[in-house]
C-alpha cells in the first residue's frame, strides 16, 4: 500500500467535522458516525441549524416512520423550497466563477445570481408553467443552466436532468418517462474547438416546447451589465442588436428564443412545497435496459450539503469545481453542497483533458477539485497538468468509478501531496454511503469511513447472512500490515437515512431495492445497493465493482442491456453480451463485448462498428476495450446471460 497523507493537528482543528464533534464532546470518528446513525433525529435537528435550512413552516418532527423504515417521510408538517437555502450566504459573496470567451476569469455574486434566478422564475410563470410541471435541462453546466435549475425548483417545478452527450433517442426516452412539458437547451455546444449541434438533437427527440439559449460561456442580460461592463461581451448577439434573427435558430413555431422568454422582473417569492415533493428527476440505468427515473425531493439536498460539510470539508472560502453536468447527480450535488455551505462554484464547460483546464484551475484559485478516475489516468499519461500551480488546492475528491491507487497518488502530487476524498454512493442515495474525511489518514484509492448519517452491512458472497462492517470490530489503528485484505461482500444499506430514494417513476421501488433482502439484527429489512467492497486490516475499504449487470464507464452508470440493445443489427453478429472487467490495479472498469458469430470476422473492423453504434445511440464516453468472438453465450435455463461466467472466461 502506498504511503498515506497524514493531517497535521493544527489543520485538523480547523475542519468542519472536528469542530462539530467538539461541540458534542466527541473525539473518536467511529463513535461520532454511530451517533449520526443511531441518533439520527438529534443529528438532523442539529444539521438543519448548522446548514441554515430555510423553512416557510417548521417541521413537526424529523421523520415519520408510520409507513415503515423502508418508506420514511422526512420533515412532516414542514413547508419549504430548497432553492431558498441556496441563498443564505452574504449577498456580496461570489457564487460562481467562469471564463468569458477571451478566457478571462469573471464572477457573479449570490445577489446577482438570485436576481437572475428570479427573472427566470417569473418568465416560467408568465409562460404558464405551474408547480409540479416537469421541465428538462439539456445543456452544459453554465451560469444560465444553474440559474434555470434553481428557478424551476423555485416555482415548485421539477427539473428533469439529462446529459447533453446522450443520443436523441435516449433523450426522448427520458423526456417521455418524466412527462416533460418543456426543455431548456443551447443551439450548439462549443467543445474542444468544435461546434456540436444540440438544439437539432432536442427537436429530433420530439419535445413539446424548447427554449433555445445561444452557446456562450454565460448568458447575462443588460439588467446586470451595461455596455461599458467587461461582462457585456457575454451578452448574446441578439440581446445587443437585431442581427440575430429568430429564423437562424428556431425551427418550430412553439419554440422560444431566450430573449423572447426572459422577462425583467427580478423579484419572486418561492413556492411553498412539501418536503417530500419532487424537485429533480435524475436517471440511473438498471438491469432491464430502461433507465430508472429517480426523483430527488426537497430533503435530498440536505444529504448532499451534509456530505459536503463533513467529507469534502466545504467551507465558505472554498472554490469548488467538478467537471460534470446537470445530467449526472454530481451536477445537482455540486450546486447544493457548495451553495448551502456558502462556497463558490467554478464552472468550466470545455473538455477537462486539455491543459486549458489546468490553467483555469490555477487562475480561478480552485481549492477543491472533483474528478473521475478515468480523467486522472488521462492526465497521468499526457502529463498535461504538471505545468500549473495548483498550490491553492486543499483536497481532491473522486467519484463515479473505482480508483487506481497509483493514479490517485499521482493526482495528490499535482498539488504538493493533498488528500483525495473518495466518494461512493449513487443517485438513489443523494450522495455517498462510503467516503473519507480530512481528519483521518488518507490512503490513495481507499475509503476511511461510512458517510455520516448512513449505515451499511456487508453480505458475504456465499450467503445472505449479514456481516457487520469493520469500523467497530477492527479499530483504524490496529494495523497488521495496512494492505492485507480481510473480507469482501455485497453492500446492503440500512434504512432510514436522509437522501435514500423512496420512489421510482417507472418501476417498483420496493421490488428493486428491498425484495428478497435479509433482515438486520434489529429486524429491519436491508436495502439492496449492488456495490461490492473489500475491507482492509486497518478498517479502510476499497470498492471492487458491481454485483449486478450495471457498470460504471468513464464515471457514468449504464447497464449491459442498454449496450447490447445498441449493438443490434451488425452484419454477421448474432448476439452480444457486455461486461465490465476490473483491472488488476483496481482502476476504471473496462468494457468488454462478447459477440456471437459463425464467421471469421475482422476484430478491429467489428470493434469500430460497435463503437460507432454506441457513440450514436448511447454515449461516446463508453469506450470498448476489447471484443471477443464466441460461438455461443452461457445462459441459464430461463435464457439469462451468465455474465459471471463470461467474466471468469475473460480473466482466464
XYZ file of C-alpha atoms in Angstrom:
652
model
C 0.000 0.000 0.000
C 1.226 3.499 -0.876
C 2.154 5.959 1.851
C -0.812 7.913 3.240
C -1.350 11.640 3.550
C -1.413 12.407 7.282
C -3.223 15.537 8.516
C -1.461 17.840 10.956
C -3.210 18.614 14.230
C -3.268 22.348 13.504
C -5.183 21.658 10.280
C -7.494 19.095 11.900
C -8.685 21.693 14.396
C -9.882 23.969 11.564
C -12.085 21.336 9.914
C -15.871 21.193 9.938
C -16.086 17.659 11.265
C -13.620 18.273 14.109
C -15.457 21.418 15.232
C -18.804 19.634 15.031
C -17.539 16.644 17.021
C -16.021 19.024 19.566
C -19.444 20.624 20.114
C -20.702 17.144 21.051
C -17.638 16.449 23.203
C -16.576 13.617 20.882
C -13.088 12.867 19.602
C -13.462 9.416 18.003
C -14.819 9.459 14.456
C -16.216 5.910 14.687
C -18.180 6.895 17.800
C -19.404 10.029 16.029
C -20.528 8.045 12.988
C -22.503 5.652 15.178
C -24.168 8.630 16.852
C -25.240 10.094 13.474
C -26.926 6.789 12.650
C -28.366 5.688 15.994
C -29.457 9.204 16.995
C -30.398 10.414 13.522
C -33.272 12.560 14.812
C -30.953 14.614 17.009
C -28.311 14.592 14.265
C -30.646 16.108 11.681
C -32.128 18.587 14.159
C -28.617 19.950 14.640
C -27.737 19.798 10.930
C -30.806 21.815 9.913
C -29.448 24.608 12.109
C -25.830 24.097 11.035
C -26.794 24.371 7.354
C -29.233 27.259 7.993
C -32.052 25.486 6.150
C -34.909 27.875 5.356
C -38.479 26.833 6.197
C -41.717 28.622 5.419
C -43.314 26.387 8.029
C -41.190 24.457 10.515
C -41.437 20.642 10.652
C -43.372 18.903 13.401
C -40.803 16.115 13.524
C -37.669 14.918 11.759
C -39.050 11.635 10.456
C -42.393 9.822 10.275
C -41.976 6.034 10.137
C -45.673 5.167 10.233
C -45.301 3.514 6.798
C -42.215 1.606 7.928
C -38.500 2.291 7.798
C -38.493 1.490 4.074
C -40.840 4.434 3.425
C -39.808 7.298 5.717
C -41.498 10.696 5.438
C -38.933 13.341 6.292
C -39.762 16.658 7.991
C -43.548 16.098 8.248
C -45.625 19.239 8.593
C -42.983 21.500 7.063
C -43.299 23.853 4.111
C -40.097 24.686 2.283
C -38.407 25.315 -1.025
C -34.819 24.108 -1.082
C -33.810 26.861 -3.513
C -34.193 29.363 -0.641
C -31.444 27.584 1.305
C -29.044 28.170 -1.590
C -29.090 31.925 -0.950
C -28.292 32.331 2.745
C -24.695 33.414 2.068
C -23.835 37.153 2.277
C -25.300 38.781 -0.838
C -21.971 40.254 -1.991
C -20.132 36.920 -1.818
C -19.068 35.275 -5.074
C -21.403 32.441 -6.057
C -19.961 31.462 -9.441
C -16.659 31.824 -11.269
C -16.420 31.266 -15.015
C -14.403 32.186 -18.097
C -15.538 34.564 -20.789
C -14.862 33.903 -24.461
C -11.447 35.555 -24.114
C -10.535 33.124 -21.295
C -10.744 35.906 -18.701
C -11.971 34.987 -15.209
C -15.372 36.505 -14.329
C -17.532 36.250 -11.223
C -21.191 36.547 -10.226
C -22.318 37.315 -6.685
C -25.002 35.454 -4.770
C -27.174 38.576 -5.043
C -26.901 38.854 -8.831
C -27.416 35.123 -9.281
C -30.555 35.277 -7.153
C -31.924 38.107 -9.296
C -31.202 36.068 -12.409
C -32.986 33.048 -10.900
C -35.972 35.248 -10.044
C -36.184 36.597 -13.592
C -36.272 33.062 -14.968
C -38.869 32.038 -12.359
C -41.086 34.959 -13.393
C -40.577 34.022 -17.039
C -41.625 30.429 -16.363
C -44.767 31.590 -14.567
C -45.593 34.020 -17.372
C -45.348 31.169 -19.895
C -47.934 29.236 -17.881
C -45.722 26.678 -16.164
C -47.050 25.542 -12.796
C -45.859 23.736 -9.659
C -45.112 20.038 -10.294
C -44.536 20.617 -14.026
C -41.527 18.665 -15.288
C -39.062 20.868 -17.174
C -35.863 19.442 -18.629
C -32.391 20.955 -18.878
C -30.179 19.504 -21.616
C -27.108 21.700 -21.881
C -23.652 22.212 -20.388
C -23.390 23.368 -16.777
C -23.151 27.126 -17.343
C -24.229 30.066 -15.196
C -27.530 30.077 -17.037
C -28.032 26.324 -16.585
C -27.613 26.701 -12.818
C -29.981 29.681 -12.758
C -32.597 27.733 -14.731
C -32.189 24.735 -12.422
C -32.855 26.811 -9.304
C -35.675 28.770 -10.982
C -37.609 25.641 -11.946
C -37.362 24.437 -8.350
C -38.314 27.892 -7.066
C -41.684 27.833 -8.859
C -42.361 24.382 -7.387
C -41.464 22.646 -10.634
C -39.415 19.509 -11.187
C -36.136 19.633 -13.090
C -35.587 16.731 -15.489
C -31.812 16.255 -15.659
C -30.495 14.811 -18.936
C -26.895 14.800 -20.132
C -26.281 16.583 -23.430
C -23.995 13.729 -24.546
C -26.931 11.327 -24.940
C -28.385 10.495 -28.343
C -31.732 11.935 -29.461
C -33.316 8.525 -28.847
C -32.001 8.309 -25.278
C -33.081 11.895 -24.583
C -36.569 11.170 -25.947
C -36.908 8.111 -23.696
C -36.112 10.166 -20.609
C -38.374 13.056 -21.607
C -41.289 10.657 -22.052
C -40.722 8.864 -18.752
C -40.816 12.195 -16.892
C -43.804 13.575 -18.856
C -41.727 16.641 -19.674
C -43.508 19.899 -20.568
C -40.526 21.827 -21.957
C -36.766 21.677 -22.461
C -34.073 24.308 -21.983
C -31.144 23.761 -24.316
C -28.469 25.537 -26.357
C -28.323 25.976 -30.126
C -24.896 24.317 -30.261
C -22.176 23.194 -27.878
C -18.711 24.657 -28.284
C -16.368 21.918 -27.138
C -12.719 21.274 -27.974
C -12.862 23.843 -30.806
C -15.800 22.021 -32.383
C -19.416 23.056 -32.848
C -21.738 20.214 -31.875
C -25.444 20.670 -32.743
C -27.683 20.393 -29.685
C -30.986 22.123 -30.490
C -31.405 19.890 -33.558
C -30.939 16.820 -31.360
C -33.643 18.031 -28.956
C -36.001 18.695 -31.880
C -35.398 15.109 -33.024
C -36.428 13.972 -29.531
C -39.910 15.422 -30.247
C -40.029 17.794 -27.287
C -43.309 19.789 -26.884
C -41.575 23.148 -26.295
C -37.911 24.146 -26.434
C -36.365 27.329 -25.034
C -33.164 27.898 -27.015
C -30.150 29.601 -25.457
C -27.200 30.793 -27.557
C -23.938 28.968 -26.965
C -21.733 31.141 -24.776
C -19.840 30.759 -21.519
C -22.611 32.545 -19.631
C -25.759 34.443 -20.513
C -26.078 37.807 -18.813
C -28.650 40.455 -19.583
C -28.459 44.244 -19.754
C -30.084 44.302 -16.318
C -26.765 43.067 -14.892
C -24.204 44.765 -17.095
C -24.244 47.892 -19.198
C -22.395 48.327 -22.469
C -19.307 49.556 -20.618
C -19.147 46.470 -18.416
C -16.446 43.849 -19.050
C -19.205 41.237 -18.955
C -21.154 42.924 -21.780
C -19.342 40.755 -24.325
C -21.068 37.736 -22.730
C -24.479 39.027 -23.786
C -25.699 37.031 -26.788
C -25.694 38.842 -30.093
C -29.469 39.155 -30.294
C -29.569 40.826 -26.865
C -27.332 43.651 -28.151
C -28.815 44.244 -31.576
C -31.369 42.915 -34.015
C -28.937 40.990 -36.221
C -29.645 37.646 -34.551
C -32.750 36.518 -36.433
C -35.213 34.027 -34.962
C -35.198 32.069 -38.214
C -31.459 31.486 -37.846
C -32.028 29.302 -34.797
C -35.618 28.219 -34.139
C -37.126 25.552 -36.379
C -40.578 25.184 -34.794
C -43.362 27.663 -34.060
C -43.798 26.677 -30.394
C -40.110 27.052 -29.549
C -38.747 30.219 -27.952
C -35.522 32.145 -28.172
C -34.032 33.053 -24.795
C -34.697 36.773 -25.310
C -38.337 36.068 -26.139
C -38.630 34.057 -22.942
C -36.756 36.160 -20.358
C -38.631 38.967 -18.536
C -37.162 41.847 -16.489
C -38.864 41.332 -13.098
C -36.185 40.117 -10.650
C -38.361 39.680 -7.542
C -40.028 36.342 -6.841
C -41.311 34.521 -3.749
C -40.642 30.802 -3.868
C -43.488 28.305 -3.942
C -44.038 26.505 -0.605
C -43.546 22.777 -1.180
C -43.975 19.697 0.957
C -40.513 18.377 1.894
C -41.173 15.089 0.066
C -42.315 16.820 -3.148
C -40.049 16.080 -6.091
C -37.690 18.849 -7.196
C -35.457 16.932 -9.622
C -35.736 13.750 -11.689
C -32.457 12.012 -12.452
C -31.836 8.785 -14.310
C -29.802 5.764 -13.345
C -29.522 2.691 -15.538
C -30.840 -0.590 -14.241
C -30.541 -4.184 -15.403
C -33.658 -4.020 -17.628
C -32.163 -1.548 -20.098
C -34.778 1.107 -19.291
C -33.330 3.960 -17.229
C -34.711 4.247 -13.714
C -36.285 7.649 -13.076
C -35.255 8.630 -9.553
C -36.935 11.682 -8.006
C -34.970 13.861 -5.635
C -37.225 15.706 -3.202
C -36.618 18.890 -1.212
C -34.869 16.915 1.553
C -32.346 15.154 -0.712
C -30.137 18.280 -0.942
C -29.810 18.191 2.853
C -27.896 14.942 2.402
C -25.646 16.442 -0.305
C -24.910 19.539 1.784
C -24.225 17.430 4.877
C -21.814 15.215 2.938
C -20.022 18.263 1.571
C -19.747 19.677 5.085
C -18.339 16.533 6.735
C -16.437 14.754 3.972
C -15.238 17.359 1.455
C -14.898 19.877 4.324
C -16.586 22.595 2.251
C -16.205 25.995 3.886
C -17.290 29.492 2.905
C -13.910 30.463 1.446
C -13.724 27.425 -0.839
C -13.838 27.473 -4.632
C -15.044 24.140 -5.985
C -15.046 22.720 -9.485
C -16.070 19.304 -10.736
C -16.200 18.528 -14.469
C -19.795 17.317 -14.664
C -23.245 18.353 -15.878
C -26.769 18.555 -14.557
C -27.438 15.255 -16.327
C -25.402 13.364 -13.722
C -26.090 13.541 -9.993
C -22.807 15.334 -9.283
C -24.124 18.425 -11.103
C -27.065 18.993 -8.730
C -24.872 17.714 -5.884
C -22.335 20.448 -6.614
C -24.987 23.183 -6.581
C -26.433 22.194 -3.216
C -23.216 21.096 -1.496
C -21.469 24.334 -2.445
C -24.226 26.934 -2.157
C -25.860 25.689 1.051
C -22.362 25.755 2.582
C -21.803 29.309 1.215
C -18.927 28.290 -1.073
C -18.158 29.290 -4.679
C -18.584 27.073 -7.752
C -16.067 27.397 -10.584
C -17.590 26.431 -13.946
C -15.609 25.055 -16.867
C -17.606 23.826 -19.864
C -14.861 22.723 -22.254
C -13.044 19.374 -22.161
C -11.063 18.827 -18.922
C -8.457 16.596 -20.583
C -6.559 19.552 -22.068
C -4.030 21.983 -20.491
C -6.567 24.838 -20.684
C -8.478 23.207 -17.839
C -5.351 23.119 -15.688
C -4.797 26.825 -16.311
C -8.408 27.543 -15.336
C -7.923 25.663 -12.038
C -4.819 27.764 -11.392
C -6.310 31.124 -12.402
C -9.654 30.600 -10.647
C -7.889 29.680 -7.396
C -9.749 26.390 -7.045
C -9.419 24.837 -3.574
C -11.467 21.646 -4.078
C -11.190 19.754 -7.362
C -13.555 16.888 -8.156
C -12.591 14.211 -10.661
C -13.492 10.827 -12.097
C -10.648 8.285 -12.112
C -10.579 7.968 -15.917
C -9.780 11.675 -16.161
C -6.860 11.328 -13.749
C -5.483 8.402 -15.761
C -5.564 10.623 -18.863
C -3.678 13.420 -17.071
C -1.087 10.975 -15.818
C -0.493 9.610 -19.301
C -0.270 13.016 -21.020
C 1.474 14.970 -18.186
C -0.693 17.918 -19.312
C -1.369 19.287 -15.805
C 2.186 19.293 -14.492
C 2.994 22.825 -15.692
C 0.413 24.531 -13.489
C 0.484 25.856 -9.942
C -2.265 24.098 -8.029
C -0.967 25.013 -4.581
C -4.311 26.535 -3.530
C -5.986 23.130 -3.820
C -6.601 21.783 -0.317
C -8.113 18.476 -1.430
C -9.274 16.428 -4.380
C -12.415 14.321 -4.397
C -13.175 11.389 -6.690
C -16.322 9.509 -7.645
C -18.062 7.643 -10.454
C -15.876 4.544 -10.753
C -13.146 2.598 -8.999
C -9.883 4.441 -8.449
C -6.377 3.235 -9.209
C -4.044 3.860 -6.263
C -1.069 4.879 -8.423
C -3.219 7.321 -10.396
C -4.541 8.859 -7.186
C -1.037 9.157 -5.735
C -0.062 10.985 -8.929
C -3.073 13.292 -8.533
C -2.055 14.081 -4.949
C 1.405 15.057 -6.194
C -0.034 17.671 -8.576
C -0.980 19.792 -5.551
C 2.031 19.025 -3.352
C 0.560 15.937 -1.704
C -3.032 16.865 -0.927
C -5.579 14.162 0.004
C -8.147 12.572 -2.296
C -11.553 12.183 -0.662
C -13.082 9.109 -2.290
C -16.865 9.398 -2.554
C -19.029 6.352 -3.314
C -22.813 6.313 -3.433
C -25.409 6.878 -6.102
C -28.291 8.900 -7.465
C -30.723 6.920 -5.311
C -28.692 7.845 -2.201
C -28.432 11.573 -2.870
C -24.735 11.346 -2.114
C -22.434 8.756 -0.571
C -22.725 5.821 1.803
C -18.925 5.483 1.906
C -16.272 8.197 1.887
C -13.302 9.630 3.783
C -12.570 12.652 5.954
C -9.701 15.111 6.238
C -9.064 14.241 9.892
C -8.003 10.663 9.075
C -5.022 9.230 7.251
C -5.701 9.291 3.520
C -4.566 6.223 1.581
C -4.858 6.569 -2.230
C -7.979 4.852 -3.631
C -9.227 3.881 -0.142
C -12.275 4.891 1.886
C -11.805 5.588 5.578
C -15.375 5.750 6.885
C -19.047 5.291 6.213
C -20.782 8.542 5.312
C -22.228 10.415 8.264
C -25.898 9.565 8.705
C -25.608 6.390 6.592
C -25.029 2.801 7.652
C -24.458 -0.448 5.798
C -23.541 -4.074 6.295
C -21.641 -6.422 4.004
C -23.349 -9.581 2.789
C -20.976 -12.492 2.399
C -20.557 -13.845 -1.116
C -21.668 -17.341 -0.182
C -24.674 -16.442 1.933
C -27.306 -13.806 2.535
C -26.374 -13.511 6.188
C -25.057 -10.112 7.138
C -21.523 -9.365 8.228
C -21.076 -6.295 10.387
C -18.864 -3.582 8.972
C -15.397 -3.373 10.380
C -15.475 0.101 11.893
C -16.211 -1.336 15.339
C -14.536 -4.731 15.105
C -11.228 -3.553 13.605
C -10.083 -0.198 15.047
C -8.427 2.023 12.445
C -5.082 1.970 14.240
C -4.845 -1.775 14.907
C -2.881 -2.360 11.725
C -1.307 -5.720 10.931
C 0.022 -4.631 7.559
C -2.183 -1.972 6.017
C -2.623 -3.783 2.717
C -3.882 -7.176 3.919
C -7.448 -7.799 2.733
C -9.747 -9.203 5.378
C -13.050 -9.953 3.617
C -15.337 -8.776 0.852
C -19.069 -8.632 0.388
C -22.072 -7.005 -1.198
C -23.201 -3.682 0.265
C -26.641 -3.626 1.881
C -27.831 -0.273 3.210
C -29.757 0.345 6.401
C -32.905 2.475 6.454
C -33.982 5.090 7.238
C -31.363 7.559 6.056
C -31.878 11.053 4.701
C -31.298 11.097 0.945
C -32.292 7.495 0.194
C -34.898 7.360 -2.566
C -38.449 6.389 -1.645
C -39.989 6.054 -5.115
C -39.282 5.490 -8.802
C -41.406 6.998 -11.570
C -41.292 3.972 -13.841
C -40.526 0.948 -11.671
C -41.455 -0.777 -8.421
C -39.183 0.820 -5.810
C -39.967 -1.788 -3.163
C -39.203 -4.680 -5.509
C -35.942 -3.252 -6.842
C -34.414 -2.248 -3.515
C -35.978 -4.488 -0.854
C -37.417 -7.693 -2.331
C -35.674 -10.860 -1.044
C -33.241 -8.862 1.087
C -32.407 -10.173 4.588
C -33.317 -8.505 7.871
C -30.694 -6.866 10.056
C -30.142 -7.508 13.766
C -32.964 -5.070 14.600
C -35.414 -6.943 12.346
C -35.355 -4.163 9.751
C -35.107 -5.187 6.110
C -31.839 -4.231 4.445
C -31.778 -2.234 1.216
C -30.093 -3.541 -1.938
C -27.364 -1.404 -3.488
C -25.156 -3.613 -5.649
C -21.621 -2.442 -4.915
C -19.041 -4.959 -3.765
C -16.424 -3.910 -1.197
C -13.266 -5.320 0.285
C -12.192 -4.295 3.754
C -8.551 -3.915 4.693
C -6.950 -4.821 8.002
C -6.871 -1.164 9.062
C -10.651 -0.864 8.692
C -10.478 1.036 5.397
C -12.389 -0.101 2.303
C -11.819 -0.429 -1.428
C -14.621 -0.761 -3.983
C -14.152 -3.693 -6.342
C -17.121 -3.274 -8.678
C -20.775 -4.215 -9.074
C -22.568 -7.479 -8.380
C -25.362 -6.907 -10.933
C -25.490 -6.068 -14.642
C -24.831 -2.362 -14.210
C -21.413 -0.855 -14.784
C -19.591 2.433 -14.441
C -17.878 3.566 -17.636
C -16.000 6.838 -17.604
C -17.794 7.771 -14.394
C -21.251 7.151 -15.903
C -23.552 4.395 -14.721
C -25.084 2.314 -17.504
C -26.351 -1.229 -17.968
C -25.203 -4.180 -20.012
C -28.682 -4.418 -21.523
C -28.544 -0.850 -22.852
C -25.218 -1.527 -24.540
C -26.377 -4.838 -26.012
C -29.513 -3.211 -27.387
C -27.417 -0.532 -29.103
C -25.232 -3.195 -30.759
C -28.064 -4.955 -32.585
C -28.033 -5.025 -36.376
C -24.328 -5.555 -37.075
C -23.793 -7.907 -40.007
C -22.830 -11.486 -39.073
C -23.169 -10.774 -35.325
C -25.955 -12.947 -33.926
C -25.918 -11.715 -30.333
C -23.752 -9.706 -27.968
C -23.074 -9.615 -24.234
C -21.436 -6.693 -22.457
C -19.430 -6.984 -19.262
C -17.196 -4.659 -17.272
C -13.871 -6.023 -16.090
C -11.993 -4.554 -13.172
C -8.254 -4.437 -13.977
C -5.801 -5.942 -11.516
C -4.717 -2.479 -10.363
C -8.355 -1.721 -9.423
C -8.632 1.223 -11.813
C -11.591 2.260 -14.022
C -13.730 -0.541 -15.457
C -13.041 -1.826 -18.967
C -15.920 -2.542 -21.354
C -15.654 -5.985 -22.958
C -18.053 -7.147 -25.697
C -18.627 -10.851 -26.339
C -20.005 -11.291 -29.861
C -21.632 -14.479 -31.140
C -20.716 -15.218 -34.761
C -20.198 -18.184 -37.037
C -17.954 -16.260 -39.437
C -14.287 -15.290 -39.460
C -14.542 -11.526 -38.939
C -12.023 -8.713 -38.706
C -11.927 -7.897 -34.996
C -10.798 -4.280 -35.421
C -13.436 -3.579 -38.068
C -16.207 -5.010 -35.883
C -14.931 -3.070 -32.886
C -15.081 0.176 -34.901
C -18.648 -0.616 -36.000
C -19.685 -1.306 -32.425
C -18.053 1.858 -31.107
C -19.826 3.914 -33.774
C -23.199 2.472 -32.745
C -22.530 3.159 -29.069
C -21.469 6.730 -29.920
C -24.661 7.326 -31.913
C -27.209 5.543 -29.737
C -25.797 5.829 -26.225
C -22.755 7.839 -25.292
C -19.321 8.367 -26.888
C -17.803 8.194 -23.402
C -18.495 4.438 -23.336
C -15.258 3.141 -24.858
C -14.911 -0.520 -25.893
C -11.715 -2.044 -24.524
C -11.938 -5.432 -26.244
C -14.163 -7.620 -28.437
C -14.230 -11.400 -28.014
C -15.789 -13.653 -30.670
C -17.606 -16.763 -29.370
C -19.858 -19.455 -30.867
C -22.480 -19.084 -28.122
C -23.114 -17.357 -24.798
C -23.507 -19.184 -21.460
C -27.134 -18.869 -20.330
C -29.412 -20.019 -17.533
C -32.467 -22.230 -18.028
C -34.543 -19.051 -18.254
C -32.245 -17.782 -21.038
C -30.481 -15.133 -18.967
C -26.873 -14.415 -19.876
C -24.467 -15.706 -17.220
C -22.195 -12.676 -17.047
C -20.188 -14.046 -14.137
C -19.131 -16.938 -16.376
C -18.097 -14.501 -19.094
C -16.023 -12.539 -16.590
C -14.298 -15.711 -15.416
C -13.651 -16.719 -19.030
C -12.162 -13.348 -19.906
C -9.914 -13.161 -16.858
C -8.614 -16.670 -17.533
